[in-house]
Amino acid sequence: MKILVALKQVPDTETKIKVAADGRSLDGGDVKWITSPYDEYALEEALRLKETAAAEVTAVSVGGDKAKDILRNALALGADQAVLVKSAETGDPLAVARTLAAFAEGKGFDLILLGNKGFGGDNASVGPMLAELLGVAQANVVTKLELAEGRFKAEREGDADSEVLEGSLPAVVTAQRGLNEPRYANLKGIMAAKKKTIEEVDAAPVAPAVTTVTLALPPSRPEGRKLEGDAAAQAAALLGLLRDEAKVL
Amino acid sequence: MILVFCETKDGKIRKPSLEALSEARKLADAAGKGLGALFVGATSAGAEEAAQYGADVIVKIEDPSLAAYSSDGYAQAIADAVKAKGATALLAAATSCGRDVAPRAAARLGAGYASDITGLAMEEGRLLVTRPVYAGKALATTRFETPVQVATTRPNVFSLAPCAKAGTVETLPAPGGGFLAVVKEILTKGAGHVDIAEADVIVAGGRGMKDGANFKLLEELAEALGGVVGASRAAVDAGWGLPHSMQIGQTGKVVSPTLYIACGISGAIQHVAGMSGSKVIVAINKDPEAPIFKLATYGIVGDLFEVVPELTKAARALAK
Ligand SMILES: Cc1cc2nc3c(=O)[nH]c(=O)nc-3n(C[C@H](O)[C@H](O)[C@H](O)COP(=O)(O)OP(=O)(O)OC[C@H]3O[C@@H](n4cnc5c(N)ncnc54)[C@H](O)[C@@H]3O)c2cc1C
């Protein structure tokens, strides 16, 4: 079985966001870059399938040179090979999906795993777009995955319930928290990864379907009010304010 | 034409879909376009309600093969409808279903896509959308470069605007089955299985609740206020038996209620990512330095085990 795992490099959540001088992109200066946390579940699932079902795991990332860090990490964790598809960050999910589809096409992957959304952009769309472009089944926001001969069964998170779906392989599956517990790289893995090469290919240019016109910091919330007194007094004051001032009751 | 993919539940249109319809009506009026409401399924019971929210045309794609949800089947039906109606914009609510099917339909149409938007405008026939990015720490405004444009609207952000229109019914052919993946079963989890993303009032508990059993206190307050209960990740992860569907934050649900009451929640950035769009925020925390107070409209520095029961009492008295 051949598995592709697509990984995205994103700013760590704790990062303070600064807007670059162009007014429409992130100032990457002080940013700490990490593997998008949902992608870690995707990679872990692939590694488990490698151990239990003798799968061969390819990690891929669409991005710039610094994305090699997360690919190196994927190798340290146990991915068999890693590929960087060099492309400028556009913030356009369709462009990324097209680039990934062009890479995956004809390579015979049985399963393509991704995080259900990339931290930061939060579009949650590269997975389903990739599935459509490749003409294969999809299962998104998956918390449980079982594979059988040419088929899969997945549990996905709904709005309030979960759904069990069944489909045919090849398929694109996007991972949700709960699918597994990602492992950490050990020293042996890190040393071995240093010896492996990260293949680099250039992405064919794709016309953007969406462009970011502005990136701005949100308006700050006005200073709030602290309520005084004992619990009963605070409760009475709060309900009065919610009713008469905020008018939400 | 602007087309809105509408979800139904128990023979009624879901509220997030009505919000998308309401917003689409405004957009259609401003752009001098027609508005279509699209229904896909084995039946479209409840579809007629779309006329009350401004649909000029109600487009139905009905077939037994669409009884169970299928990403690829529904995406195909939606894309077919967009083409058949010559629609230039497709909106859907950013629900679990909308987020699953809309990007797939967009790819099928070669259309630009933006998810979970909180602002919507049209400029020279092209959509211009606003959406929170980087855990709500920034707002991005995105322009579409494609002739067809697809976006999902964040629940509870756009207001309902009833507006009666003709609502002529039109039926289009279904894709014909043989889908790649199909939902076989719905598993009901969590108490009362409500979608907190649709709630107007949320009473959320964090690690400060100490134990899952104490969430009873929050349920009572939520009930008195006509709301539902949510939780921080620390509470969900604590092994108190709270389902992940209750979790609010970057790796949980994004909610935009009118009133959010955070009880024993510190206000970590990942939690804030899910609730900073709330209109009014109340924080109850015994630590006056807790970051949640920076966000709160009203802050109560105190022990939640004393404050919450008092609030419930007062809310019940108010309701009488
Ligand atoms: C990748 C990643 C994703 C994450 N995603 C999410 C997410 O989606 N949602 C989320 O919530 N978190 C998320 N987190 C976790 C987040 O960083 C915080 O750990 C979490 O939000 C803390 O939850 P808490 O506020 O309930 O607990 P704590 O931070 O422990 O705060 C508990 C608070 O309760 C107060 N308290 C205690 N007892 C009382 C009392 N009797 N009365 C009043 N107040 C009391 C304390 O003063 C304290 O402020 C994520 C973290 C990571 C790394």
XYZ file of C-alpha atoms and ligand atoms in Angstrom:
622
model
C 0.000 0.000 0.000
C 1.232 3.469 -0.880
C 0.340 6.411 1.330
C 0.873 10.097 0.725
C 0.773 12.493 3.659
C 0.545 16.198 2.882
C 2.023 18.454 5.549
C 1.748 22.194 5.946
C 4.115 24.477 7.782
C 2.235 27.040 9.840
C 3.015 29.669 12.489
C 2.872 28.346 16.025
C -0.464 29.373 17.586
C 1.188 31.397 20.317
C 2.896 33.544 17.662
C 2.109 37.218 17.784
C 0.744 38.095 14.387
C 2.303 41.041 12.586
C 1.168 42.242 9.189
C 3.930 42.710 6.623
C 4.573 46.060 4.953
C 2.512 45.021 1.917
C -0.597 45.064 4.124
C -1.741 41.680 2.953
C 0.634 39.048 4.205
C 2.104 37.796 7.428
C 5.385 39.266 8.623
C 7.293 36.019 9.067
C 10.179 37.635 10.918
C 9.691 36.408 14.482
C 7.423 33.538 13.648
C 8.129 30.087 15.030
C 7.115 27.572 12.368
C 5.589 24.202 13.147
C 3.835 21.327 11.399
C 0.136 22.130 11.393
C -1.151 20.162 14.424
C -3.883 18.287 12.519
C -1.273 17.122 10.013
C 0.472 15.372 12.888
C -2.538 13.087 13.266
C -2.455 12.430 9.517
C 1.229 11.517 9.629
C 0.785 9.351 12.718
C -2.012 7.408 11.032
C 0.226 6.794 8.031
C 3.082 5.607 10.255
C 0.773 3.201 12.071
C -0.363 1.787 8.742
C 3.277 1.415 7.768
C 3.796 -0.690 10.893
C 0.622 -2.750 10.711
C -0.012 -2.987 6.975
C 3.451 -2.579 5.485
C 2.594 0.715 3.859
C 5.148 2.924 2.171
C 4.830 6.512 3.364
C 5.691 9.596 1.336
C 5.511 12.988 3.023
C 4.971 16.004 0.809
C 4.756 19.699 1.463
C 3.946 22.569 -0.859
C 5.947 25.569 0.204
C 9.278 27.295 0.413
C 12.707 26.059 1.529
C 11.973 26.385 5.228
C 9.241 23.744 4.898
C 12.122 21.248 4.705
C 12.160 21.423 8.500
C 8.785 19.740 8.814
C 9.685 17.216 6.115
C 12.899 16.403 7.956
C 10.794 15.869 11.056
C 8.472 13.555 9.110
C 11.500 11.513 8.046
C 12.692 11.395 11.650
C 9.313 10.048 12.689
C 9.478 7.293 10.085
C 8.296 8.506 6.682
C 10.087 6.620 3.885
C 10.616 9.624 1.667
C 9.905 13.321 1.637
C 9.250 15.693 -1.217
C 9.142 19.466 -1.244
C 7.038 20.905 -4.035
C 8.463 24.373 -4.266
C 5.870 27.056 -4.502
C 5.260 30.512 -3.078
C 2.671 30.765 -0.331
C -0.506 32.160 -1.883
C -3.207 31.454 0.659
C -5.240 29.927 -2.148
C -6.412 26.419 -1.278
C -7.363 25.548 -4.856
C -3.851 26.376 -6.046
C -2.385 24.117 -3.337
C -4.847 21.333 -4.162
C -3.981 21.576 -7.856
C -0.274 21.444 -7.075
C -0.760 18.399 -4.858
C -3.003 16.723 -7.429
C -0.388 17.254 -10.144
C 2.188 15.667 -7.840
C 0.029 12.695 -6.803
C -1.470 11.943 -10.209
C -0.374 8.625 -11.632
C 1.785 7.647 -8.653
C -0.635 5.015 -7.426
C -1.315 6.242 -3.897
C -3.994 4.168 -2.196
C -4.517 6.671 0.557
C -3.800 10.362 0.891
C -3.841 11.742 4.411
C -3.984 15.393 5.466
C -5.011 17.386 8.506
C -8.636 18.475 8.385
C -7.513 22.073 8.287
C -4.280 23.994 8.259
C -3.812 26.111 11.363
C -3.853 29.749 10.438
C -5.702 29.763 7.142
C -8.344 27.409 8.547
C -9.888 26.849 5.142
C -10.396 23.116 5.641
C -10.546 22.721 1.900
C -7.358 21.280 0.420
C -8.440 17.711 1.283
C -11.867 17.766 -0.367
C -10.517 19.738 -3.332
C -7.710 17.258 -3.839
C -10.177 14.355 -3.685
C -12.305 15.972 -6.359
C -9.359 16.813 -8.605
C -8.145 13.220 -8.393
C -11.681 11.855 -8.747
C -11.451 9.771 -5.572
C -13.508 9.321 -2.403
C -13.101 11.626 0.589
C -13.639 11.381 4.313
C -13.124 14.559 6.308
C -12.625 15.326 9.992
C -12.019 11.651 10.668
C -11.615 10.245 14.172
C -11.476 6.569 13.236
C -10.242 4.828 10.113
C -10.371 1.176 9.064
C -9.041 -0.152 5.797
C -10.009 -3.340 3.986
C -9.320 -4.642 0.481
C -10.014 -1.633 -1.762
C -12.413 -0.122 0.781
C -12.398 2.087 3.843
C -14.687 2.768 6.730
C -14.340 6.038 8.611
C -15.978 7.827 11.481
C -16.182 11.564 10.971
C -17.215 14.319 13.304
C -20.463 16.064 12.449
C -21.979 19.174 14.028
C -23.303 17.331 17.055
C -23.133 13.685 16.022
C -20.640 11.449 14.293
C -21.129 9.815 10.926
C -19.851 6.458 9.766
C -19.079 6.419 6.096
C -17.828 3.760 3.756
C -16.125 4.202 0.462
C -13.671 2.912 -2.048
C -9.908 3.331 -2.153
C -8.029 5.315 -3.276
C -9.329 7.998 -0.959
C -8.407 11.293 0.621
C -8.834 11.288 4.398
C -8.440 14.349 6.601
C -7.563 13.765 10.224
C -9.225 15.128 13.342
C -8.012 15.121 16.912
C -8.954 11.779 18.453
C -7.789 9.716 15.475
C -4.596 8.765 17.321
C -1.895 10.073 19.610
C 1.048 11.386 17.567
C 4.498 10.121 18.540
C 7.631 12.152 19.131
C 10.813 11.750 17.148
C 13.597 9.887 18.960
C 17.327 10.449 18.626
C 17.792 7.437 16.372
C 15.124 8.723 14.004
C 16.554 12.217 13.993
C 20.047 10.894 13.156
C 18.698 8.642 10.403
C 16.685 11.521 8.933
C 19.838 13.598 8.579
C 21.177 11.051 6.122
C 18.066 11.021 3.945
C 17.540 13.474 1.124
C 14.493 15.599 0.641
C 13.545 15.533 -2.996
C 12.726 18.919 -4.456
C 10.496 19.606 -7.417
C 9.201 22.870 -8.809
C 5.454 23.354 -8.865
C 3.935 24.135 -12.230
C 2.500 27.635 -12.091
C -1.228 27.765 -11.328
C -3.373 30.869 -11.645
C -4.714 31.935 -8.257
C -8.459 31.453 -7.720
C -8.517 33.761 -4.715
C -6.123 36.470 -3.558
C -5.771 38.166 -0.204
C -6.319 41.891 -0.588
C -5.730 42.903 2.999
C -4.605 41.294 6.217
C -5.442 43.378 9.255
C -5.490 43.035 12.999
C -9.037 42.776 14.326
C -10.494 45.713 16.224
C -9.710 45.294 19.909
C -12.589 44.745 22.275
C -13.413 47.673 24.516
C -12.180 47.440 28.077
C -14.594 45.345 30.080
C -16.129 46.060 33.452
C -15.449 44.118 36.660
C -18.393 43.626 38.960
C -18.042 44.175 42.698
C -19.564 42.669 45.809
C -20.328 39.173 47.044
C -21.556 36.416 44.733
C -25.239 37.372 45.063
C -24.546 41.048 44.412
C -22.351 40.239 41.407
C -25.036 37.944 40.020
C -27.742 40.579 40.402
C -25.534 43.270 38.868
C -24.627 41.041 35.936
C -28.195 40.140 35.057
C -29.200 43.790 35.281
C -26.399 44.754 32.871
C -27.127 41.913 30.472
C -30.760 42.966 30.342
C -30.545 46.767 30.375
C -27.116 47.655 29.026
C -26.091 44.811 26.718
C -29.735 43.976 25.933
C -29.054 40.308 25.388
C -31.668 38.859 27.738
C -27.818 34.191 -10.086
C -26.631 33.494 -6.559
C -27.320 29.973 -5.383
C -27.455 28.876 -1.755
C -27.078 25.207 -0.857
C -29.613 24.645 1.931
C -29.582 21.876 4.514
C -32.780 20.582 6.038
C -33.372 18.769 9.293
C -36.672 17.277 10.452
C -38.479 18.839 7.492
C -37.161 22.347 8.148
C -34.302 24.402 6.775
C -31.401 24.576 9.220
C -30.826 27.985 10.778
C -27.281 28.464 9.398
C -28.705 27.892 5.891
C -31.409 30.515 6.510
C -28.682 32.926 7.590
C -26.796 32.256 4.350
C -30.019 32.769 2.375
C -30.743 36.047 4.187
C -27.270 37.378 3.453
C -27.401 36.149 -0.140
C -30.678 38.033 -0.640
C -28.998 41.292 0.344
C -26.124 40.553 -1.984
C -28.470 39.640 -4.842
C -30.447 42.865 -4.382
C -27.295 44.973 -4.361
C -26.005 43.242 -7.496
C -29.366 43.055 -9.277
C -29.253 39.265 -9.388
C -31.725 36.487 -8.735
C -31.486 34.167 -5.740
C -31.915 30.423 -5.874
C -32.171 28.035 -2.927
C -30.822 24.585 -3.701
C -32.025 21.410 -2.008
C -30.399 18.031 -2.492
C -31.696 14.779 -1.023
C -34.243 11.985 -1.248
C -36.959 14.549 -0.532
C -36.871 18.289 0.007
C -39.526 18.578 2.681
C -39.320 22.086 4.129
C -37.826 23.594 0.953
C -40.791 25.925 0.445
C -39.729 27.889 3.539
C -36.857 29.265 1.417
C -39.318 31.613 -0.287
C -39.865 33.313 3.088
C -36.170 34.155 3.141
C -35.956 35.632 -0.302
C -35.539 32.748 -2.757
C -36.818 33.632 -6.220
C -36.339 30.031 -7.284
C -36.294 26.838 -5.263
C -34.146 24.293 -7.052
C -34.669 20.665 -6.075
C -32.473 17.718 -6.880
C -34.297 14.715 -5.493
C -33.434 11.073 -5.795
C -33.427 8.003 -3.525
C -29.673 7.694 -4.192
C -29.248 10.994 -2.321
C -31.007 9.796 0.845
C -27.684 9.165 2.578
C -25.118 11.951 2.371
C -22.207 11.469 0.019
C -19.508 14.128 -0.470
C -18.913 13.274 -4.095
C -22.593 12.715 -4.927
C -23.689 15.976 -3.346
C -20.774 17.926 -4.814
C -21.759 16.648 -8.233
C -25.411 17.634 -7.708
C -24.409 21.099 -6.488
C -21.983 21.695 -9.352
C -24.620 20.529 -11.853
C -27.108 23.011 -10.382
C -24.611 25.879 -10.514
C -23.992 25.142 -14.186
C -27.651 24.603 -15.050
C -28.656 27.899 -13.445
C -25.623 29.792 -14.691
C -24.950 30.858 -11.103
C -21.837 32.940 -10.457
C -21.818 32.537 -6.688
C -22.596 29.562 -4.490
C -22.984 29.958 -0.765
C -23.439 27.314 1.901
C -23.381 27.443 5.675
C -20.056 26.473 7.260
C -21.582 23.474 8.994
C -20.015 20.045 9.021
C -21.822 19.242 5.776
C -21.140 22.628 4.157
C -17.440 22.452 4.934
C -17.313 18.948 3.532
C -19.130 19.478 0.271
C -18.574 23.133 -0.706
C -14.813 22.907 -1.349
C -15.312 19.723 -3.344
C -18.006 21.424 -5.432
C -15.694 24.430 -5.856
C -12.891 22.223 -7.189
C -15.348 20.589 -9.557
C -16.304 24.029 -10.863
C -12.742 25.364 -10.929
C -14.039 28.013 -8.565
C -12.244 29.990 -5.893
C -13.315 29.115 -2.384
C -13.276 30.786 1.007
C -14.498 29.058 4.101
C -16.227 30.177 7.260
C -16.575 33.789 6.247
C -17.863 36.513 8.575
C -18.209 39.328 6.033
C -19.503 39.361 2.497
C -19.708 41.967 -0.251
C -19.739 42.066 -4.015
C -17.525 44.325 -6.078
C -17.902 44.445 -9.842
C -19.702 41.122 -9.786
C -16.964 39.417 -7.736
C -17.263 38.365 -4.136
C -15.136 40.079 -1.549
C -15.113 38.199 1.745
C -13.698 38.700 5.209
C -12.624 35.864 7.435
C -10.705 35.480 10.671
C -7.304 33.813 10.262
C -4.408 32.897 12.572
C -6.713 31.866 15.425
C -8.701 35.068 15.095
C -5.580 37.190 15.549
C -6.030 38.701 12.097
C -8.752 39.327 9.562
C -8.164 38.579 5.909
C -10.103 40.118 3.069
C -10.123 37.890 0.035
C -11.032 38.625 -3.550
C -12.141 35.981 -6.017
C -10.434 35.690 -9.396
C -12.691 33.042 -10.925
C -15.990 33.462 -12.791
C -17.742 31.124 -10.327
C -17.188 31.701 -6.622
C -17.919 29.513 -3.625
C -17.976 30.458 0.057
C -19.309 29.114 3.330
C -20.787 31.447 5.944
C -19.997 31.107 9.643
C -23.137 30.193 11.636
C -24.647 32.849 13.929
C -22.821 35.737 12.279
C -25.267 36.836 9.591
C -28.710 37.784 10.854
C -31.965 36.279 9.680
C -33.881 38.595 7.373
C -37.289 37.234 6.364
C -38.308 38.582 2.958
C -41.058 36.830 0.997
C -40.405 36.092 -2.661
C -42.052 34.024 -5.370
C -40.171 30.815 -4.692
C -40.993 29.115 -7.990
C -40.096 25.440 -7.742
C -37.814 23.856 -10.306
C -36.509 20.307 -10.419
C -33.160 19.282 -11.860
C -31.950 15.755 -12.637
C -29.937 13.872 -10.001
C -26.398 12.612 -10.653
C -27.506 8.980 -10.730
C -25.768 7.169 -7.893
C -22.692 4.961 -7.822
C -20.982 7.328 -5.393
C -17.454 6.819 -4.071
C -18.241 7.216 -0.363
C -21.588 7.274 1.420
C -22.685 7.832 5.024
C -23.942 4.536 6.443
C -24.837 5.463 9.964
C -25.238 8.451 12.283
C -23.891 7.984 15.787
C -25.486 10.177 18.399
C -23.115 11.296 21.084
C -23.143 13.921 23.776
C -25.996 15.260 25.838
C -29.034 16.384 23.894
C -26.834 16.478 20.788
C -27.205 20.152 20.004
C -24.819 21.975 17.746
C -23.268 24.654 19.935
C -22.244 26.598 16.813
C -25.915 27.517 16.389
C -26.567 28.508 20.011
C -27.350 32.089 21.040
C -26.293 31.617 24.639
C -23.374 29.423 25.697
C -22.316 28.685 29.255
C -18.851 27.170 29.018
C -16.799 25.458 31.685
C -13.078 24.929 31.951
C -10.614 23.182 34.187
C -11.904 25.331 37.034
C -15.048 23.162 37.085
C -12.925 20.498 38.843
C -15.124 17.594 37.744
C -17.564 16.599 35.004
C -20.385 16.185 37.518
C -20.120 19.893 38.330
C -21.208 20.706 34.781
C -24.719 20.158 36.165
C -24.364 23.683 37.601
C -23.693 25.040 34.128
C -26.579 23.091 32.636
C -28.924 24.686 35.153
C -27.663 28.167 34.324
C -27.821 27.450 30.593
C -31.371 26.205 30.952
C -32.408 29.316 32.868
C -30.923 31.473 30.094
C -32.177 29.350 27.201
C -28.679 28.321 26.218
C -26.376 25.339 25.923
C -23.194 24.152 27.626
C -19.720 24.190 26.081
C -16.252 23.448 27.386
C -12.582 24.283 27.087
C -10.152 21.682 25.823
C -8.700 21.251 29.300
C -12.167 20.184 30.519
C -12.725 17.851 27.569
C -9.271 16.324 27.942
C -9.606 15.881 31.712
C -11.472 12.604 31.285
C -14.684 13.990 32.736
C -16.726 12.315 30.009
C -17.383 15.481 28.016
C -17.588 14.862 24.252
C -15.252 16.655 21.862
C -18.325 18.121 20.129
C -18.640 20.417 23.180
C -15.125 21.786 22.826
C -14.758 25.403 21.853
C -11.551 26.728 20.381
C -8.998 26.312 17.669
C -9.221 22.536 17.742
C -12.888 22.574 18.671
C -15.872 24.556 17.496
C -15.873 28.169 16.527
C -18.920 29.804 18.067
C -20.460 33.262 17.698
C -23.239 33.462 20.296
C -24.889 36.623 21.549
C -23.836 35.755 25.092
C -20.839 33.650 26.168
C -20.278 32.929 29.843
C -16.837 31.462 30.569
C -16.688 29.716 33.939
C -13.301 28.669 35.256
C -11.645 29.217 31.868
C -8.327 31.062 31.781
C -8.644 32.382 28.241
C -5.718 30.721 26.461
C -5.259 31.889 22.870
C -6.449 28.532 21.494
C -9.682 28.833 23.446
C -10.152 32.466 22.506
C -9.783 31.466 18.843
C -13.137 29.725 19.130
C -15.153 32.313 21.032
C -13.759 35.774 20.371
C -16.605 36.407 17.922
C -19.148 36.305 20.772
C -21.118 39.522 21.105
C -21.086 39.767 24.895
C -18.555 37.854 26.960
C -18.875 37.224 30.684
C -15.931 35.757 32.577
C -16.198 34.148 35.968
C -12.754 33.390 37.334
C -11.172 33.570 40.752
C -7.865 34.773 39.327
C -8.129 38.518 38.619
C -5.119 38.205 36.282
C -6.701 35.552 34.057
C -6.329 36.607 30.392
C -10.047 35.981 29.781
C -10.765 39.261 31.609
C -9.017 41.191 28.816
C -11.747 39.968 26.514
C -14.738 40.042 28.838
C -17.481 42.619 28.537
C -18.308 41.838 32.172
C -15.921 40.189 34.565
C -16.739 38.537 37.836
C -13.708 37.852 39.999
C -14.933 35.111 42.256
C -15.448 31.443 42.950
C -17.644 29.985 40.251
C -19.128 27.500 42.730
C -20.618 30.469 44.573
C -21.355 32.733 41.615
C -22.947 30.294 39.172
C -25.751 29.104 41.510
C -26.532 32.740 42.359
C -26.705 33.557 38.665
C -29.048 30.645 38.053
C -31.279 31.806 40.877
C -31.336 35.362 39.566
C -31.906 34.226 35.972
C -34.832 32.057 37.033
C -36.327 34.972 38.948
C -35.911 37.176 35.879
C -37.586 34.625 33.635
C -40.697 34.555 35.817
C -2.461 22.850 19.437
C -3.352 23.234 20.579
C -4.715 23.361 20.353
C -5.571 23.724 21.407
N -6.921 23.851 21.166
C -7.739 24.257 22.167
C -9.142 24.442 21.962
O -9.690 24.204 20.878
N -9.893 24.870 23.001
C -9.365 25.141 24.231
O -10.129 25.538 25.133
N -8.057 24.950 24.456
C -7.239 24.511 23.468
N -5.912 24.297 23.732
C -5.476 24.324 25.125
C -5.210 25.705 25.661
O -3.885 26.065 25.361
C -5.424 25.739 27.187
O -4.636 24.742 27.783
C -6.863 25.488 27.617
O -7.744 26.335 26.888
C -7.002 25.759 29.081
O -8.290 25.430 29.498
P -8.908 26.089 30.793
O -8.959 27.551 30.605
O -10.185 25.392 31.054
O -7.894 25.640 31.937
P -6.816 26.461 32.726
O -5.937 27.240 31.825
O -6.224 25.504 33.669
O -7.682 27.521 33.507
C -8.558 27.217 34.535
C -9.039 28.529 35.102
O -10.035 28.269 36.064
C -9.875 29.188 37.123
N -10.509 28.589 38.301
C -10.117 27.484 38.984
N -10.979 27.219 39.974
C -11.930 28.185 39.934
C -13.075 28.464 40.727
N -13.447 27.684 41.737
N -13.812 29.536 40.404
C -13.455 30.350 39.392
N -12.383 30.133 38.619
C -11.626 29.056 38.883
C -8.398 29.404 37.225
O -8.119 30.654 37.835
C -7.957 29.357 35.773
O -7.926 30.647 35.188
C -5.053 23.939 22.692
C -3.679 23.812 22.895
C -2.833 23.460 21.861
C -1.359 23.361 22.134
